[in-house]
XYZ file of C-alpha atoms in Angstrom:
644
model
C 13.946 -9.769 11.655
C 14.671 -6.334 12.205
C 11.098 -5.755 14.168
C 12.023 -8.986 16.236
C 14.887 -7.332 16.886
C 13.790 -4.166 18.532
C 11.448 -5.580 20.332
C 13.578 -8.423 21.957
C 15.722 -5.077 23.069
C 12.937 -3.157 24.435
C 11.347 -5.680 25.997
C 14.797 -5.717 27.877
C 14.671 -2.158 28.558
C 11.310 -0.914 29.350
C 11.130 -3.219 32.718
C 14.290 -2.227 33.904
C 13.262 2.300 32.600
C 9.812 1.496 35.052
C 11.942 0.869 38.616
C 13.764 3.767 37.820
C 10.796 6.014 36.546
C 9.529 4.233 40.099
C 11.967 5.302 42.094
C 11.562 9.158 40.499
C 8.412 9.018 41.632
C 8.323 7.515 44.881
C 11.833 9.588 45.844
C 10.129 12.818 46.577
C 7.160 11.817 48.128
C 8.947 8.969 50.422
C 11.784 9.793 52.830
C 12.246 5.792 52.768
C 12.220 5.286 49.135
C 15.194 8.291 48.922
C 16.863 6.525 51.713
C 17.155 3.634 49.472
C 17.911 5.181 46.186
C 20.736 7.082 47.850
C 22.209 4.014 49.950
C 25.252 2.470 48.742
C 23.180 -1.043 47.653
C 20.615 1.542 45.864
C 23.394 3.371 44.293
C 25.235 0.201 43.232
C 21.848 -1.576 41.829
C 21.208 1.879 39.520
C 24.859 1.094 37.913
C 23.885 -2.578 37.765
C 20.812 -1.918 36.257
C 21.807 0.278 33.611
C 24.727 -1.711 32.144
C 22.336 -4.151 30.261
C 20.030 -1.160 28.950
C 23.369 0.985 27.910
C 25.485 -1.643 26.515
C 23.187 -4.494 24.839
C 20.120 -2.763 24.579
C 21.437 0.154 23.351
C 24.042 -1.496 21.323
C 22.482 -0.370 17.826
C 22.855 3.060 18.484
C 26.230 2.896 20.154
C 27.165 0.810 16.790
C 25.907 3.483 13.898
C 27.614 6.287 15.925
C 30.792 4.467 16.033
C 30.353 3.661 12.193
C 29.139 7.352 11.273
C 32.627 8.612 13.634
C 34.991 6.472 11.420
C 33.278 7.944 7.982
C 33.431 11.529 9.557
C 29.874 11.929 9.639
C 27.309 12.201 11.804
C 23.591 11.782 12.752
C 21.038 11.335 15.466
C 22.220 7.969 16.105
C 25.457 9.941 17.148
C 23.966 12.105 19.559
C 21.817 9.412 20.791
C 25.454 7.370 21.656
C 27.402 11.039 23.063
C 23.945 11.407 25.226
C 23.630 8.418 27.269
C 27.615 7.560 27.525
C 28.191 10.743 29.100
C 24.596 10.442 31.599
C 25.785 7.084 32.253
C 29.999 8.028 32.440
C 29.894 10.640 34.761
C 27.311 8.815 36.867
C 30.097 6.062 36.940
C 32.346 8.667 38.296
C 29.948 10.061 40.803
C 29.405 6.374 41.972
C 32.956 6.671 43.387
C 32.917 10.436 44.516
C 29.482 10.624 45.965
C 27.706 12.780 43.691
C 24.319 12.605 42.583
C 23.745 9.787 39.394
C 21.985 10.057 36.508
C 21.974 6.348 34.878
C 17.784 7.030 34.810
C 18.626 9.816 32.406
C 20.303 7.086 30.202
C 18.178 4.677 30.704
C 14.801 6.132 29.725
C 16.675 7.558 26.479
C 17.357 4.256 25.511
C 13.487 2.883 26.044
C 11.791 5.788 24.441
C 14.237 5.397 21.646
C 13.708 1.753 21.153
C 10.093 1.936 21.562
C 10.301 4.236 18.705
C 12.968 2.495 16.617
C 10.328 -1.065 17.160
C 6.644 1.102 15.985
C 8.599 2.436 13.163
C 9.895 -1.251 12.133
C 6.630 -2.659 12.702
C 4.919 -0.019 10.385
C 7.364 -1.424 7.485
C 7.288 -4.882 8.616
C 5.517 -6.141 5.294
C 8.184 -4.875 2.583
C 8.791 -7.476 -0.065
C 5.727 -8.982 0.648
C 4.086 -7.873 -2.887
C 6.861 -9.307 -4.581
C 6.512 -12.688 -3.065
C 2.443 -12.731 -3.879
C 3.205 -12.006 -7.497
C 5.551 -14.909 -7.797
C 2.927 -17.306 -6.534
C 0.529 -16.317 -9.336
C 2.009 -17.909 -11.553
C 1.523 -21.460 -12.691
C 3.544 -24.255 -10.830
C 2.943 -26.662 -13.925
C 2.267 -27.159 -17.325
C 0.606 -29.950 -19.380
C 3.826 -30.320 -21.927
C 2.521 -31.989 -25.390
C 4.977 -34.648 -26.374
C 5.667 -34.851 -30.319
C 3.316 -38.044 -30.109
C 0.482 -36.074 -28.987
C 0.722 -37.361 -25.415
C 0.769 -35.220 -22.515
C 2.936 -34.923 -19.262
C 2.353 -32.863 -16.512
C 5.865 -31.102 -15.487
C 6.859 -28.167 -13.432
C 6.746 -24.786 -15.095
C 10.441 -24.673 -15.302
C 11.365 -27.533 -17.668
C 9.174 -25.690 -20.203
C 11.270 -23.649 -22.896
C 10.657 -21.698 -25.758
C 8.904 -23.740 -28.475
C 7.574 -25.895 -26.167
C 3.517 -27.094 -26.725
C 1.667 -27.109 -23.887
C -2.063 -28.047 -23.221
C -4.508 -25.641 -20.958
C -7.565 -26.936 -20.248
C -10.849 -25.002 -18.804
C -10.254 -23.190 -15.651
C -6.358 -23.650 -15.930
C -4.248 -20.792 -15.375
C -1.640 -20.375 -18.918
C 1.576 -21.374 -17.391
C 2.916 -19.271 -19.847
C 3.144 -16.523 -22.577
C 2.859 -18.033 -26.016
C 0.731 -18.493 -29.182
C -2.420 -20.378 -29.362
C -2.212 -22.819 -32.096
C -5.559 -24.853 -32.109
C -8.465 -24.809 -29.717
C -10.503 -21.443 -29.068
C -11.889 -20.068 -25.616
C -12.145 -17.035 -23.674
C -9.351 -15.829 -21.282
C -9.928 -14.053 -18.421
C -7.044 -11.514 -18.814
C -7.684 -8.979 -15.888
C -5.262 -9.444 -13.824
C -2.812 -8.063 -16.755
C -5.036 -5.734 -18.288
C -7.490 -4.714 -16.060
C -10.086 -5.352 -19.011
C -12.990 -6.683 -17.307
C -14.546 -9.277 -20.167
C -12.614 -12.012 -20.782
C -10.599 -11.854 -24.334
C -11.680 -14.298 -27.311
C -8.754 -16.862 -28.201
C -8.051 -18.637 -31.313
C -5.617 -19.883 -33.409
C -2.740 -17.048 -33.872
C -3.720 -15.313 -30.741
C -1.394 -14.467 -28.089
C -2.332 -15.516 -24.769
C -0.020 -14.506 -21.445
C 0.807 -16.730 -18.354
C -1.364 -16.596 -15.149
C -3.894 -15.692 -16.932
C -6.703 -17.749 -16.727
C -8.553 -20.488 -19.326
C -12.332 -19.748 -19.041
C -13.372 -22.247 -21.741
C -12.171 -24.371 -24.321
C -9.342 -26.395 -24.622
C -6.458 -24.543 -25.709
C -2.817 -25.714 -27.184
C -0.224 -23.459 -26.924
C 3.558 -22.883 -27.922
C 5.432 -20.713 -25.455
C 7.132 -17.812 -26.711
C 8.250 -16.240 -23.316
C 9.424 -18.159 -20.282
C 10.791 -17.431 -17.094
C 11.974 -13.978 -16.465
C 10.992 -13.058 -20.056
C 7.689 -13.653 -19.270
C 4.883 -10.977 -18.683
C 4.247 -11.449 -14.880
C 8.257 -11.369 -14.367
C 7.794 -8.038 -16.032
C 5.429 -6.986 -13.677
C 7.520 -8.273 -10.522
C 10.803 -6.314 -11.876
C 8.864 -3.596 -12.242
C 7.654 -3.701 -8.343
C 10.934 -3.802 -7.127
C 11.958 -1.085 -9.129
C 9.683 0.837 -8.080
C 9.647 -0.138 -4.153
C 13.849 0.090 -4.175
C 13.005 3.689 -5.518
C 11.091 4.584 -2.308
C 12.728 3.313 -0.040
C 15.292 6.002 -0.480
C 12.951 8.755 0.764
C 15.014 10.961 3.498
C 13.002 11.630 6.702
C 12.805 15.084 7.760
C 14.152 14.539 11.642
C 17.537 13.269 9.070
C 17.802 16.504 7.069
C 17.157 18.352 10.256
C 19.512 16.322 12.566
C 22.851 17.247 9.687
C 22.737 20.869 11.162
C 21.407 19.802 14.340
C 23.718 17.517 15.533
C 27.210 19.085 14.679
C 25.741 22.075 16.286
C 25.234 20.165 19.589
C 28.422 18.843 19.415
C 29.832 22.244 19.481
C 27.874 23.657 22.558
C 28.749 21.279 24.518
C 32.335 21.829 24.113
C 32.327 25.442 24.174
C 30.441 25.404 27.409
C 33.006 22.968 29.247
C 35.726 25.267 27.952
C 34.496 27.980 29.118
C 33.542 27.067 32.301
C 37.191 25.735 32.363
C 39.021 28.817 31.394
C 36.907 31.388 31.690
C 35.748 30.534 34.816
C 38.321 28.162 36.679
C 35.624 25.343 37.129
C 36.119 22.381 35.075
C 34.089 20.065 37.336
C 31.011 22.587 36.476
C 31.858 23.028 33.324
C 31.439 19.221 32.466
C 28.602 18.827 34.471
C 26.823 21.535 31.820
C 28.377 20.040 29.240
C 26.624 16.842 30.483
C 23.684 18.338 30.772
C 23.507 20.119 27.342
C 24.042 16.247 25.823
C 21.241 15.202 27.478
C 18.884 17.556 26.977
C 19.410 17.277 23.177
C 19.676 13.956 22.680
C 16.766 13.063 20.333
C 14.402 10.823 22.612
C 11.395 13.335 21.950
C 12.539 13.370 17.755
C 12.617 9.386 18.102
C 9.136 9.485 18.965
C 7.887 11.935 17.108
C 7.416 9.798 13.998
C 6.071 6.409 14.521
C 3.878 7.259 17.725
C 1.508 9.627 15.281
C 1.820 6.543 12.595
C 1.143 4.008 15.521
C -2.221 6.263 16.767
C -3.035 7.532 13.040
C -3.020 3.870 11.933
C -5.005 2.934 15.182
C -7.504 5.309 14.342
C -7.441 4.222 10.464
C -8.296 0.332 11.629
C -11.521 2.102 13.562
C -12.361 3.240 9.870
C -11.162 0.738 7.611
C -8.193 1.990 6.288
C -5.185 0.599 6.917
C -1.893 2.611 6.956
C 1.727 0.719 6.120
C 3.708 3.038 4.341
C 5.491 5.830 6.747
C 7.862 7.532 3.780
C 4.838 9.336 1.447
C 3.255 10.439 4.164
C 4.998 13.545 4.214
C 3.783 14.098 0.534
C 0.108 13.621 1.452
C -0.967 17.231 2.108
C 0.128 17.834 -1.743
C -1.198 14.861 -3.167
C -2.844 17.079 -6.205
C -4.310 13.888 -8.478
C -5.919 10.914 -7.594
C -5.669 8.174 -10.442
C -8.418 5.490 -10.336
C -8.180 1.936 -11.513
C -11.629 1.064 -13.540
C -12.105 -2.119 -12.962
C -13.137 -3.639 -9.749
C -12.671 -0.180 -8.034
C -14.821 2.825 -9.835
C -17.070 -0.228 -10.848
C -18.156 -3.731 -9.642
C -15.709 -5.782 -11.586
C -19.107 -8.053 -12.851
C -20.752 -8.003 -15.836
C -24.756 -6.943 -15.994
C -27.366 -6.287 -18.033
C -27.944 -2.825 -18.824
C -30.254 -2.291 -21.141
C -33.229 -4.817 -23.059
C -34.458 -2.644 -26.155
C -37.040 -4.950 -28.095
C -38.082 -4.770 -31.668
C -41.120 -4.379 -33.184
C -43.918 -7.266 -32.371
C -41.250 -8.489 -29.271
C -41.281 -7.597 -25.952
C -38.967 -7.490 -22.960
C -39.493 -10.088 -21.051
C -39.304 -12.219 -24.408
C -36.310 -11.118 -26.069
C -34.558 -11.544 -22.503
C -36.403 -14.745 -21.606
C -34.778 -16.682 -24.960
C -31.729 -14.570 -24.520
C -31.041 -16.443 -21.806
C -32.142 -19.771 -22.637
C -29.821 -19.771 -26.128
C -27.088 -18.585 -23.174
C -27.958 -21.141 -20.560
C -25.207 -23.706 -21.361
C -22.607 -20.818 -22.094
C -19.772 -19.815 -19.894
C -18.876 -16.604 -21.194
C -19.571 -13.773 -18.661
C -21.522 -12.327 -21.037
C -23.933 -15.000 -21.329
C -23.979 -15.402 -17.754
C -25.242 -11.879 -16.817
C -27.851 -12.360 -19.222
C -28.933 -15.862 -17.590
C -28.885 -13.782 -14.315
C -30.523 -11.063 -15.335
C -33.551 -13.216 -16.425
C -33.606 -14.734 -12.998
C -33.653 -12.064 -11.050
C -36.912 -10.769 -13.023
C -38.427 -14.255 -12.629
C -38.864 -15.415 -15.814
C -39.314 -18.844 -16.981
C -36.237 -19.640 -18.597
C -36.359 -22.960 -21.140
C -34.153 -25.282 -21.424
C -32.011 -25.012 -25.234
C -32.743 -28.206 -27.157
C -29.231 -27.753 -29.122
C -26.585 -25.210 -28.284
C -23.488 -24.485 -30.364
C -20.657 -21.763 -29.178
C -19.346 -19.443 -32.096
C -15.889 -18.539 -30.849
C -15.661 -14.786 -30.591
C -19.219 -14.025 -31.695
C -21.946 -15.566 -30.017
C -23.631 -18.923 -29.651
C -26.813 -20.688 -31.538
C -29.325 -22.533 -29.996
C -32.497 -24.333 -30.338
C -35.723 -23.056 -28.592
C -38.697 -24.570 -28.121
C -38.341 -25.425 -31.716
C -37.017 -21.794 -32.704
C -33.270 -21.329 -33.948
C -32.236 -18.450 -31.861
C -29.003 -16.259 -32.383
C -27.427 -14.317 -29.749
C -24.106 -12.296 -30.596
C -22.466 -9.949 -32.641
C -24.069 -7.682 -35.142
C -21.151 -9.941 -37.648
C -23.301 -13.307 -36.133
C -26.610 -11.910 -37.096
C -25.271 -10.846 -40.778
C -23.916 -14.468 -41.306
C -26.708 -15.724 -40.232
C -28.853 -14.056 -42.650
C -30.602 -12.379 -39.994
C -32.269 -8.314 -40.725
C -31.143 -6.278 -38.533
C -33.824 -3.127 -38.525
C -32.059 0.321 -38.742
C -34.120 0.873 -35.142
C -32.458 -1.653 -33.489
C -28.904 -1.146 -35.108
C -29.054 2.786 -33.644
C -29.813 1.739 -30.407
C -27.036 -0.940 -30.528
C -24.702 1.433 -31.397
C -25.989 4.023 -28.971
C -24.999 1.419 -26.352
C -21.906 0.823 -28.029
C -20.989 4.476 -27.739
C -22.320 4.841 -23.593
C -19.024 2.111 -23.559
C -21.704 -1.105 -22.988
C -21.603 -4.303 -24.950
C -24.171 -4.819 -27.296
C -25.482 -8.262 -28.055
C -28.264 -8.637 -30.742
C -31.171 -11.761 -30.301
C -32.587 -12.742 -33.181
C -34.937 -15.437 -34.830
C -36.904 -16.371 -37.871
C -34.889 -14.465 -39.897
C -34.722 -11.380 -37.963
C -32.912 -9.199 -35.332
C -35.697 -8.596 -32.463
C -33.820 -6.769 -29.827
C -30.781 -5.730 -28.474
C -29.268 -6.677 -24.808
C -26.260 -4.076 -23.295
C -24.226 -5.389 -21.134
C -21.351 -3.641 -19.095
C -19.357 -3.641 -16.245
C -21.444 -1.420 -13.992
C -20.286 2.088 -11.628
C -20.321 1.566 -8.482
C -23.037 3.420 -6.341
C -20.529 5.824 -4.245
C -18.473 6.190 -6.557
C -19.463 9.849 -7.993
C -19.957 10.901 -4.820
C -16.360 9.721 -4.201
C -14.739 11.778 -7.037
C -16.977 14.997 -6.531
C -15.671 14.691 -2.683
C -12.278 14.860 -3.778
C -13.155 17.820 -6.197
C -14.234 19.492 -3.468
C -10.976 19.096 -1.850
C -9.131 20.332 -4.784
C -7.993 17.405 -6.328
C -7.556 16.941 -10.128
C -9.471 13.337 -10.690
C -8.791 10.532 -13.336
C -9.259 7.274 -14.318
C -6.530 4.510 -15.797
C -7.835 1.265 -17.526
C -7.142 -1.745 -20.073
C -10.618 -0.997 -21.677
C -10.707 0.733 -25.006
C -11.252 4.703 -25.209
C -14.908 4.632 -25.864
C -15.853 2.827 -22.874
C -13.543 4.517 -21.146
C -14.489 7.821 -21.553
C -18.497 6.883 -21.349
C -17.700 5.928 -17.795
C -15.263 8.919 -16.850
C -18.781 10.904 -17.967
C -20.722 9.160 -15.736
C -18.681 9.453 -12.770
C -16.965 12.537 -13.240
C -13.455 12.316 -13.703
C -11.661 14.930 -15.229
C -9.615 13.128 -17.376
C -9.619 9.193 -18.967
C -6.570 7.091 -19.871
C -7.556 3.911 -21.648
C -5.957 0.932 -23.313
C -2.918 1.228 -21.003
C -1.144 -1.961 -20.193
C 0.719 -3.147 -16.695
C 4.122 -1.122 -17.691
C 1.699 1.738 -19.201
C -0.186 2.356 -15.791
C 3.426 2.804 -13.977
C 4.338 5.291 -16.892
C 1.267 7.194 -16.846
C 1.665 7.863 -13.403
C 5.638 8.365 -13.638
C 4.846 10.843 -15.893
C 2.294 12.988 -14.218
C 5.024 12.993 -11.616
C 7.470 14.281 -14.447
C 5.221 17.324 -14.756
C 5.521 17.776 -10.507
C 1.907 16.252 -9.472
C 2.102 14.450 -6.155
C -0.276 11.533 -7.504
C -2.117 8.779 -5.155
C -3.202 5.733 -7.264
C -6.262 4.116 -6.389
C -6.778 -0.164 -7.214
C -7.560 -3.793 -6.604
C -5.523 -5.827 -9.169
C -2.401 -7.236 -10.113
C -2.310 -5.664 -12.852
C -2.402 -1.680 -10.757
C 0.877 -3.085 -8.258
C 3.773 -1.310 -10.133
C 1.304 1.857 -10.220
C 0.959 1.740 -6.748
C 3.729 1.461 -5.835
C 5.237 3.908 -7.928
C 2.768 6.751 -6.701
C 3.571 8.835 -4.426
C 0.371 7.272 -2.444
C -1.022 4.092 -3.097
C -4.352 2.823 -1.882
C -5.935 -0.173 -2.424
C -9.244 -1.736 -2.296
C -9.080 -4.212 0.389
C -11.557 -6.472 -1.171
C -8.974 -6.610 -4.505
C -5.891 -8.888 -4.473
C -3.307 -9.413 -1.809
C -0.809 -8.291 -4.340
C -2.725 -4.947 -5.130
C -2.873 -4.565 -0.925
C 0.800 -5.799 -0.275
C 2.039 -3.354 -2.664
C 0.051 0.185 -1.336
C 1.022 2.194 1.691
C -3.116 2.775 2.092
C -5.804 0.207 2.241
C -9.523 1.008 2.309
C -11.164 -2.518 3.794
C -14.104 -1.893 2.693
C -15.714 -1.278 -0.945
C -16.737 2.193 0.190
C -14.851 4.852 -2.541
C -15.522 7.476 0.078
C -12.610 6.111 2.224
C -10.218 7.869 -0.848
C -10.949 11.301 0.613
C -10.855 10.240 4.468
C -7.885 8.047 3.961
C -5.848 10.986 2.353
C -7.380 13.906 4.914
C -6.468 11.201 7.344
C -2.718 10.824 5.969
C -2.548 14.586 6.119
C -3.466 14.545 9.627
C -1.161 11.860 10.602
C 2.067 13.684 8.570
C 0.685 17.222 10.121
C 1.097 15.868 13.340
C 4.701 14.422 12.978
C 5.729 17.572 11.824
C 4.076 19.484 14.869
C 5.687 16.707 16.767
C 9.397 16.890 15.115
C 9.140 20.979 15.619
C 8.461 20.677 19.176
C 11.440 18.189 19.831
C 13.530 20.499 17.975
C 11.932 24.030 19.188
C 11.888 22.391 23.064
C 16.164 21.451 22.429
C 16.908 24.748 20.759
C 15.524 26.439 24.161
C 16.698 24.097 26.592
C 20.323 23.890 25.324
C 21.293 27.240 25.883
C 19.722 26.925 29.246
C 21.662 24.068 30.235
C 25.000 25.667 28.994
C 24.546 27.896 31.710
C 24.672 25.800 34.434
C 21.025 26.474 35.077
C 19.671 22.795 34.278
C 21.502 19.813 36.506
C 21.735 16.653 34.681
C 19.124 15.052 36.613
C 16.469 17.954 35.732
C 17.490 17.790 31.912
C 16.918 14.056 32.319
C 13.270 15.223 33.242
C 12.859 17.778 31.099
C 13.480 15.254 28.274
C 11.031 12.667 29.677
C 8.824 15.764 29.577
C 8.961 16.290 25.895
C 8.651 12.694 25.147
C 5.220 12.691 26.915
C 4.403 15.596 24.930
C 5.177 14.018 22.080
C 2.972 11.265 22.998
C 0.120 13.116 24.185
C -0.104 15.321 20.691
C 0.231 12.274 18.911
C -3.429 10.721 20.738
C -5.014 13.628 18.976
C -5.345 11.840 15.993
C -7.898 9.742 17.899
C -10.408 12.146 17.547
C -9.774 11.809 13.879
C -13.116 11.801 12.191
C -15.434 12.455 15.240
């Protein structure tokens, strides 16, 4: 609403700013086009014209100054409002005395300022957005288990603590509770950020929009409603965004000295033309003058044109700016927090290592691997069916197959009972395990991989590892921001030894594992604590309150909507070396609104004396502030060679 409505006003200004910047071109280089600007029907149509750009137009300005003057304060709003009501009320007056006008003066304030007002709405124009993705993660409905053992499919919000309800395979939990028959594997990810999906039984607890892999599972909810884990998670996002968005912008700080100070030269220079020097008429025309000069139209710029180009110039390179508040933090952005899963690595389960016994080889052990897993839906089993694919071999068909919840499965191969699971499966089922094979399963265990042990005829005859793989770039990535002085580290569900074997491989400085969706926000809430300016790097649900907390989030733009919705930076493409270029591109983008908001300010401090002279008419300040605005604009468009 708010973007709609500075647009709707500029689109009501700008045509009416070009016939006047028109007629300040044509003027001096027409004798008939300054016949008609200085005709009484030319001088009558300026006044005309300017009315709707001053008073409706303009009206939000006009509005805070009036509410900052009844609290005794003021800002640039204020300025903005003392500016153009004194362009456009002595140009009133000279209507009716014959003096030169200046409603252009007032007029082009007004556009710049709206077209600056509208490119910094549009740059926010997706708040709240995150919030309203979370919500619709959730389940909508729940399969409620009568005390007759019937079911009935209601909405989620009849269901209250106690309640049985009924998930069934691919069903999202509708929500947080206690299993209490059925077993399966939940994909938990988008709360944990774990990346294999969590074994469920009887007495496990199980969380709501997560989702049922397998198995039929009967629940009773513990948590409901705003109790519930998600809810957690969506408090915990606007916490953290209402936090923000309380970030002062530096052209505010600046403008409490700035605009009091104004105020007061403009006064003292029509008094003293008054007393001093016996010419009131001249004294209020400098006064005029000094008002216009300094009214902000440059500073209104100076922001969201370097956002609009810097963004522009992010698109080119797939990152996408939204946030304009952190960007001033950038350049001191000292540690860069990773998510594991789904950004540092793929997110997918693979097949790392085959390590065969004794009188077995590869192709084998993989071969009946992944026939005993053929029928399985576990992602384990799956990347071991894959794996055998992609190396072509001829995978059979199990003759029986039989799931072990939490341990493996059984099946029947080409007449052979084969066992793929746990090293606890193999025990129990009175398989050897030789001391080769159970070092290199634990050597697999310790590199942070999952190791499965295949067996048959009585005997363990390999081990498959299987992990959640790095990510090709991503070393280069983190050595790239090492190089740029930035502290690296890494923030996952997983557990510390897998953590810390893929920190190794990639080369973060520091790991933080088994941290949960309120953990991630208070790991990076407290490197904050101990003054780091941290950016937070993701893709899930789970990483939203962390990003948003940071002082820079970035997401992975092939991760969730609510991971994107809730970062100021997003990187549209899986390529980790966007981090660097999307920060050095930040700190490009915030250098150049400061070089921008020191020029407006340097070019005012030296033209207000000037005009408080007398040696500035209104008409040239009105120029001389059209001026800066261009130069605004034109330092801005250097971010377009961003990269190049």
């Amino acid at each position: 609403a708010t973007q709609r409505m500075w647009a709707r006003r500029a689109a009501v200004a700008w045509p009416i700013a070009a016939v006047f910047l028109v007629g300040m071109v044509a003027a001096p280089l027409s004798d008939r086009a300054m016949a008609v600007m200085e005709s009484t029907g030319g001088r009558v149509a300026a006044f005309v014209l300017a009315i709707p750009v001053q008073f409706w137009a303009g009206w939000p300005f006009l509005a805070e100054a009036a509410r900052r003057a009844r609290r005794r304060t003021a800002n640039m709003d204020t300025l903005i409002a003392l500016g153009t009501l004194a362009a456009f009320g002595f140009s009133v007056a000279q209507l009716f005395l014959g003096g030169p006008l200046y409603f252009e003066s007032a007029v082009l304030i007004i556009a710049f300022l709206l077209l600056g007002r509208w490119l910094e709405a549009r740059a926010k124009g997706r708040a709240g957005a995150a919030i309203e993705a979370l919500l619709q993660l959730g389940a909508t409905q729940a399969r409620l288990v009568a005390s007759d053992g019937t079911e009935h499919l209601v909405p989620i919000e009849r269901v209250r603590v106690g309640d049985v309800v009924r998930v069934r395979p691919g069903e999202k939990v509708p929500v947080d509770g206690e299993v209490v028959e059925g077993t399966s594997a939940v994909d938990e990810s988008m709360l944990t950020g774990e990346s294999v999906p969590v074994d469920k039984s009887p007495g496990s607890g199980v969380s709501g929009a997560t989702i049922n892999a397998n198995g039929v599972l009967t629940v009773r909810a513990t948590a409901v409603g705003a109790d519930s884990a998600l809810a957690r998670i969506v408090t915990m996002v606007e916490r953290a965004q209402a936090g923000k968005g309380a970030a002062q912008r530096l052209a505010d700080r600046v403008s409490a000295v700035f605009v009091p100070a104004v105020l007061a030269i403009a006064l003292a220079t029509f008094g003293v033309w008054w007393i001093a020097l016996g010419e009131p008429v001249g004294g209020l025309t400098a006064a005029v003058s000094v008002l216009i000069i300094a009214c902000p139209c440059a500073l209104g710029l100076a922001t969201p044109t370097a956002v609009m180009v810097g963004t522009g110039r992010g698109a080119d390179l797939g990152i996408l700016i939204k946030g304009v508040e952190v960007l001033e933090r950038t350049r001191e952005i000292d540690v860069v927090v990773f998510d594991k899963t789904g950004t540092l690595t793929r997110g997918e389960m693979a097949v790392t290592d085959v390590v065969a016994g004794d009188g077995t080889d590869d192709h084998t052990l993989l071969g009946r691997a992944a026939a005993a897993e053929a029928d399985s839906e576990h992602p384990i089993g799956a990347a071991i069916t894959a794996a055998a694919h992609d190396r072509a071999l001829d995978v059979a068909r199990p003759g029986t197959f039989t799931a072990v919840a939490g341990h493996g499965v059984r099946a029947d191969i080409d007449d052979v009972t084969v066992w793929v699971g746990t090293r606890k499966l193999a025990a129990e089922a009175g398989l050897v395990l030789p001391e080769t094979l159970d070092d290199a399963a634990e050597r697999c265990e310790r590199d942070g991989k999952t190791a499965v042990v295949v067996g048959w005829d009585g005997e363990v005859r390999g081990v498959v590892a299987v992990a959640d793989t790095v990510k090709d770039d991503a070393a280069s990535a983190v050595a790239r921001l090492h190089a740029m002085g930035i502290e690296t580290a890494m923030i996952t569900g997983d557990n510390h030894r897998t953590a810390a074997a893929i920190a190794a491989q990639v080369g973060i400085d520091r790991a933080l594992a088994e941290v949960l969706p309120d953990g991630k926000q208070d790991e990076i809430a407290r490197l904050q604590a101990d003054g780091r300016t941290v950016a937070m790097v993701g893709d899930g649900v789970n990483d939203a309150p962390a990003l948003v907390e940071a002082d820079l989030g970035v997401a992975i733009g092939t991760g969730t909507d609510v991971a994107i919705e809730s970062s100021d930076l997003t990187l549209m493409r899986r390529d980790l070396d966007g981090v660097a270029t999307a920060i050095e591109l930040s700190r490009a983008t915030e250098r150049t609104i400061r070089q921008n908001l020191w020029w407006a300010f340097g070019y005012n401090t030296l033209a207000v004396p000037i005009a408080a002279l007398g040696l500035l008419s209104p008409i040239v300040a009105g120029a001389a502030m059209a001026f800066s605005s261009v130069s605004v604009v034109t330092n801005s468009l250097r971010l377009r060679r961003f990269g190049r």
